[in-house]
């Protein structure tokens, strides 16, 4: 069992190679993905993957943790410097587990949580009945305005003062606009609740200087290190110092056992790389490409939810093309372009079908696409979505291979 992967398990080697080829031959316009850097991948595949280190630095249950203590301390120090947070926890194994740690730290089952509706851009971990969050907590949803398709802070304030939730949550996975964190802080203070910002999709842009950071305003911010930030799949918590003990205990021992030390090392690498000018240039291109795509879709007659985007995410209404979001996503996939189907706020279509697609630009920018490619990409996508002809799809797929320089 000491041979190379090719010899030990050729089936898995083949599947890995096929996935690499799939990515290299298509446009990955998924909002939840980017491409980890070579240095991050090297840390993920290191000997640190073998180390069991339950507990926190200096207080491990297992011996032989002197080196990994240094790894975790370095990751924390780098995150504090990068994000400007008083408290950092790098142990969450995923963004979803980081979210559950917030609930564990600040709420009891049955407590009220106020969040953006799933149908208006929120996430299932923000109170969906299909998720632990919606079954254990009493969730009140706010929605976007029908005229602007953006959140209404006056309405959020009115609701917060009526319901007095334990936690007020800002953030979502299909909301493309920036948030007024100062306004949310004022609402939380007036309503006497904890302000939690789910920054999974925005913190990679915030550290790149593209959008404002919620850290100065929020009690706690949950982060995914792999959506825009080019780190490993994993979670991160940033908080005010007064919440350190509650969050530390929520992560370990309440939710998790031993952390993944190879992932923590890879997070440390990502934090260092995210502080560079090269990363800031990447983040700017991610946001610019998303905005340029939105403008091109609108110019071609496809409405964009909220009128555009401030982030890497765009939600495009495809009904003018005579297709549902699900069918549009299928046709795009057949043409080498990968997106998610989506619903629009106040959508009358069934969730399973949707009236829209959701795109994200981090992965394609990491793979070499630039904002100047926006018009070409929009044209290719509209061509693919407008036809169910295999020859048309093959032509789009051929053109897609000439965009960017995928890793």
XYZ file of C-alpha atoms in Angstrom:
407
model
C 0.000 0.000 0.000
C 2.897 2.354 -0.649
C 2.663 2.664 -4.416
C 1.465 5.662 -6.427
C -2.247 6.212 -6.974
C -2.004 5.046 -10.597
C -0.887 1.623 -9.419
C -2.875 1.322 -6.184
C -6.259 2.471 -7.510
C -6.397 3.106 -11.255
C -10.176 3.527 -11.119
C -9.944 6.534 -8.810
C -6.975 7.874 -10.801
C -9.099 7.686 -13.936
C -12.024 9.462 -12.274
C -9.744 12.244 -11.041
C -8.303 12.647 -14.525
C -11.791 12.753 -16.008
C -12.852 15.462 -13.562
C -9.757 17.503 -14.420
C -10.557 17.128 -18.118
C -14.187 18.098 -17.554
C -13.175 21.275 -15.782
C -10.501 22.135 -18.342
C -12.977 21.764 -21.209
C -15.840 23.780 -19.749
C -16.726 27.047 -18.056
C -17.409 26.539 -14.340
C -19.824 29.372 -13.622
C -20.873 28.084 -10.203
C -21.136 30.667 -7.439
C -19.952 28.186 -4.799
C -16.662 27.270 -6.480
C -13.266 28.609 -7.341
C -9.907 26.888 -7.969
C -7.591 26.196 -5.048
C -4.030 27.359 -5.637
C -1.176 24.849 -6.071
C 0.237 25.770 -2.657
C -3.131 25.153 -0.987
C -3.404 21.756 -2.664
C 0.102 20.871 -1.534
C -0.795 21.592 2.088
C -4.006 19.570 1.775
C -2.052 16.554 0.539
C 0.629 16.771 3.211
C 1.541 14.552 6.169
C -0.634 16.804 8.331
C -3.635 14.846 7.048
C -2.543 11.995 9.337
C -2.445 13.999 12.572
C -5.181 13.712 15.194
C -5.184 16.812 17.391
C -8.435 17.067 19.321
C -8.658 20.302 21.295
C -6.999 23.691 20.892
C -3.294 24.650 20.811
C -1.687 23.989 24.175
C -4.685 21.945 25.290
C -4.749 18.874 23.053
C -6.074 15.507 24.120
C -3.453 13.684 22.005
C 0.311 13.877 22.250
C 2.717 14.845 19.523
C 0.835 18.057 18.773
C 3.663 20.556 19.181
C 4.076 21.173 15.450
C 0.378 21.311 14.617
C -0.089 23.753 17.495
C 2.262 26.063 15.619
C 0.339 25.458 12.403
C -2.973 26.420 13.980
C -1.526 29.429 15.803
C -0.019 30.639 12.531
C -3.352 30.236 10.747
C -5.130 32.201 13.480
C -2.524 34.971 13.456
C -2.718 35.306 9.691
C -6.518 35.392 9.744
C -6.563 38.052 12.450
C -4.196 40.175 10.388
C -6.097 39.613 7.133
C -9.652 40.086 8.404
C -9.059 42.410 11.360
C -11.046 40.244 13.779
C -10.483 40.013 17.535
C -11.309 36.315 17.641
C -10.677 33.663 14.981
C -11.543 29.985 14.924
C -10.023 28.028 12.028
C -11.289 24.604 13.115
C -14.768 24.371 11.501
C -14.639 21.509 9.033
C -17.090 23.288 6.744
C -18.938 26.551 6.342
C -22.193 24.830 7.340
C -20.609 23.610 10.585
C -19.359 27.140 11.227
C -22.971 28.285 10.853
C -24.208 25.661 13.298
C -21.533 26.769 15.763
C -23.063 30.262 15.698
C -26.449 28.837 16.634
C -24.847 26.733 19.373
C -23.006 29.722 20.826
C -25.878 32.187 20.887
C -29.216 30.364 20.880
C -31.162 27.518 22.434
C -33.592 25.273 20.565
C -36.839 27.170 20.083
C -35.215 30.615 20.125
C -36.167 33.010 17.369
C -33.822 33.722 14.449
C -34.506 36.315 11.759
C -33.021 35.792 8.290
C -33.445 36.421 4.570
C -36.018 34.110 3.009
C -34.624 31.132 1.113
C -36.813 32.043 -1.853
C -35.326 35.546 -1.871
C -31.660 34.575 -1.741
C -31.066 33.059 1.693
C -29.511 29.680 2.449
C -31.015 26.478 3.793
C -28.845 26.732 6.934
C -30.591 30.039 7.684
C -33.833 28.364 8.671
C -35.108 25.985 6.012
C -37.444 23.341 7.432
C -35.395 20.749 5.552
C -32.377 21.770 7.631
C -31.481 21.475 11.315
C -31.696 25.261 11.608
C -35.364 25.340 10.624
C -36.311 22.421 12.858
C -34.539 23.524 16.009
C -35.226 27.263 15.877
C -38.218 29.505 15.322
C -37.351 31.321 12.114
C -38.829 34.593 10.886
C -37.928 35.560 7.331
C -37.637 39.001 5.810
C -37.843 39.459 2.041
C -36.540 41.768 -0.647
C -38.643 44.645 -1.957
C -40.708 43.774 -5.010
C -39.756 46.957 -6.874
C -35.959 46.834 -6.328
C -35.462 43.150 -5.434
C -33.114 44.355 -2.685
C -33.432 44.119 1.083
C -35.471 46.806 2.829
C -33.752 47.903 6.051
C -36.769 49.827 7.309
C -38.866 46.684 7.004
C -36.152 44.597 8.692
C -36.098 47.080 11.588
C -39.871 46.973 11.970
C -39.866 43.172 12.017
C -36.929 42.965 14.425
C -38.621 45.288 16.898
C -41.795 43.199 16.738
C -40.202 39.749 16.976
C -37.077 40.565 19.066
C -35.093 37.603 17.677
C -32.137 36.132 19.509
C -30.092 36.325 16.294
C -30.424 38.712 13.345
C -28.769 37.204 10.289
C -27.482 39.091 7.249
C -26.265 37.212 4.193
C -27.342 34.712 1.570
C -26.213 32.536 -1.301
C -28.355 33.951 -4.094
C -28.311 37.636 -3.175
C -25.977 39.620 -5.392
C -25.901 42.976 -3.627
C -23.743 44.259 -0.796
C -25.277 44.783 2.622
C -25.495 47.923 4.730
C -23.782 46.412 7.765
C -23.943 49.658 9.737
C -27.720 49.676 9.357
C -27.947 46.026 10.408
C -25.785 46.780 13.463
C -28.118 49.592 14.492
C -31.145 47.327 14.076
C -29.522 44.565 16.124
C -28.626 46.992 18.906
C -32.127 48.456 18.989
C -33.750 45.014 19.010
C -31.255 43.634 21.532
C -30.044 40.714 19.415
C -26.823 39.206 18.121
C -25.809 40.311 14.615
C -24.491 37.385 12.595
C -23.230 37.942 9.058
C -22.958 34.859 6.890
C -20.028 36.015 4.796
C -19.465 32.779 2.914
C -19.761 34.437 -0.479
C -18.505 37.942 0.275
C -15.462 37.693 2.528
C -13.193 36.610 -0.312
C -14.148 39.832 -2.065
C -13.890 41.888 1.132
C -10.265 40.908 1.739
C -9.603 41.774 -1.904
C -10.886 45.293 -1.266
C -13.890 44.902 -3.582
C -16.718 45.122 -1.028
C -16.948 46.352 2.551
C -16.112 43.946 5.341
C -18.790 43.128 7.931
C -16.177 42.401 10.624
C -16.276 45.864 12.252
C -20.061 45.638 12.641
C -20.983 42.009 13.299
C -20.849 40.029 16.507
C -19.789 37.049 14.429
C -19.034 36.352 10.762
C -19.011 32.865 9.262
C -16.782 32.307 6.241
C -16.208 29.648 3.591
C -12.551 29.481 2.586
C -13.298 27.976 -0.831
C -16.017 30.005 -2.579
C -14.108 33.104 -3.698
C -11.028 32.786 -1.522
C -8.811 30.191 -3.178
C -8.403 28.028 -0.106
C -9.501 24.534 0.921
C -13.069 23.468 1.494
C -13.632 24.547 5.067
C -15.127 27.034 7.473
C -13.918 29.956 9.543
C -15.370 32.072 12.347
C -14.503 35.726 12.973
C -15.937 37.472 16.016
C -15.656 40.081 18.709
C -13.400 39.069 21.561
C -16.251 38.899 24.051
C -17.657 35.888 22.181
C -14.430 33.870 22.141
C -15.307 31.350 24.833
C -18.848 30.699 23.618
C -17.743 30.118 20.026
C -14.722 28.024 20.984
C -16.888 25.689 23.045
C -19.516 25.570 20.307
C -16.990 24.319 17.762
C -15.209 21.961 20.187
C -16.410 19.938 21.977
C -20.079 20.645 21.153
C -20.042 20.114 17.373
C -16.723 18.597 16.374
C -13.976 16.309 17.529
C -10.505 16.626 16.081
C -9.914 19.336 13.469
C -8.440 18.616 10.026
C -4.895 19.877 10.488
C -4.041 19.593 6.785
C -7.012 21.827 6.034
C -5.950 24.329 8.705
C -2.484 24.459 7.151
C -4.089 25.044 3.746
C -6.213 27.826 5.251
C -3.044 29.445 6.563
C -1.585 29.322 3.046
C -4.749 30.877 1.622
C -4.708 33.668 4.201
C -1.141 34.537 3.222
C -1.944 34.451 -0.498
C -5.109 36.533 -0.015
C -3.059 39.417 1.320
C -1.153 39.883 -1.942
C -1.688 42.297 -4.810
C -2.119 39.308 -7.135
C -5.106 38.200 -5.084
C -6.561 41.710 -5.004
C -6.305 41.838 -8.806
C -8.076 38.475 -9.034
C -10.881 39.660 -6.709
C -11.392 42.824 -8.753
C -11.636 40.786 -11.956
C -14.119 38.414 -10.316
C -16.445 41.285 -9.416
C -15.913 43.131 -12.707
C -16.675 40.043 -14.793
C -19.855 39.376 -12.811
C -21.010 42.978 -13.269
C -20.112 43.021 -16.972
C -21.985 39.763 -17.536
C -25.056 41.185 -15.820
C -24.939 44.271 -18.025
C -24.547 42.170 -21.177
C -27.477 39.943 -20.263
C -29.656 42.987 -19.574
C -28.629 44.575 -22.871
C -29.699 41.364 -24.623
C -33.148 41.396 -23.036
C -32.670 39.105 -20.041
C -33.605 40.761 -16.737
C -31.042 40.468 -13.949
C -32.418 40.217 -10.415
C -31.913 43.473 -8.457
C -30.736 45.140 -11.656
C -27.161 43.895 -11.416
C -24.552 42.690 -8.967
C -21.936 44.024 -6.569
C -20.389 40.603 -6.002
C -19.404 37.508 -7.990
C -23.024 36.309 -8.211
C -25.663 37.054 -10.833
C -29.268 35.818 -11.050
C -30.629 35.992 -14.619
C -34.294 35.591 -15.569
C -34.312 33.305 -18.632
C -38.068 33.242 -19.284
C -37.762 35.675 -22.252
C -35.981 32.803 -24.024
C -38.986 30.549 -23.506
C -37.236 28.161 -21.096
C -37.236 27.447 -17.384
C -34.147 27.799 -15.248
C -33.785 24.040 -15.122
C -33.950 23.664 -18.895
C -31.560 26.576 -19.412
C -29.044 24.972 -17.052
C -29.385 21.648 -18.895
C -28.762 23.244 -22.285
C -25.784 25.156 -20.948
C -24.306 21.977 -19.459
C -24.659 20.286 -22.859
C -22.639 23.209 -24.246
C -19.815 23.040 -21.717
C -21.090 25.821 -19.440
C -22.007 24.899 -15.869
C -24.447 27.055 -13.870
C -27.151 26.517 -11.249
C -30.846 26.797 -11.917
C -32.463 29.378 -9.659
C -35.674 31.101 -8.748
C -36.323 34.814 -8.801
C -37.889 36.657 -5.863
C -41.671 36.295 -6.072
C -41.153 33.572 -8.714
C -44.371 31.835 -9.768
C -42.528 28.829 -11.162
C -42.021 25.711 -9.088
C -38.727 25.649 -7.182
C -37.727 22.495 -9.067
C -37.957 24.385 -12.356
C -37.272 28.035 -11.528
C -37.288 30.995 -13.882
C -33.610 31.832 -13.637
C -30.016 30.712 -13.615
C -27.394 31.669 -11.038
C -23.828 32.249 -12.175
C -20.634 32.928 -10.282
C -17.352 34.159 -11.699
C -14.614 33.149 -9.236
C -13.668 29.817 -10.819
C -13.484 31.093 -14.381
C -11.350 34.073 -13.376
C -9.047 31.730 -11.452
C -8.893 29.731 -14.686
C -7.815 32.690 -16.821
C -11.041 34.345 -18.023
C -10.959 38.151 -17.880
C -13.707 40.813 -17.754
C -13.141 41.562 -21.447
C -14.574 38.101 -22.178
C -17.986 39.034 -20.738
C -19.709 39.859 -24.025
C -18.481 36.659 -25.678
C -19.596 34.548 -22.718
C -23.041 36.174 -22.627
C -23.503 35.575 -26.353
C -22.433 31.927 -26.052
C -24.755 31.363 -23.103
C -27.746 32.913 -24.857
C -27.042 30.867 -27.977
C -26.906 27.670 -25.923
C -30.032 28.475 -23.895
C -32.019 29.430 -26.998
C -31.609 26.078 -28.752
C -31.998 22.378 -28.044
C -30.013 21.451 -31.147
C -27.017 19.211 -30.403
C -25.038 20.809 -33.216
C -25.551 24.264 -31.698
C -24.427 22.977 -28.329
C -21.349 21.366 -29.867
C -20.440 24.663 -31.511
C -20.748 26.544 -28.227
C -18.713 23.881 -26.441
C -15.956 24.238 -29.023
C -15.892 28.009 -28.545
C -15.814 27.614 -24.762
C -12.498 25.760 -24.908
C -10.843 28.899 -26.273
C -11.754 30.997 -23.230
C -9.308 31.386 -20.357
C -6.451 29.084 -19.460
C -7.887 26.566 -16.971
C -5.535 25.007 -14.418
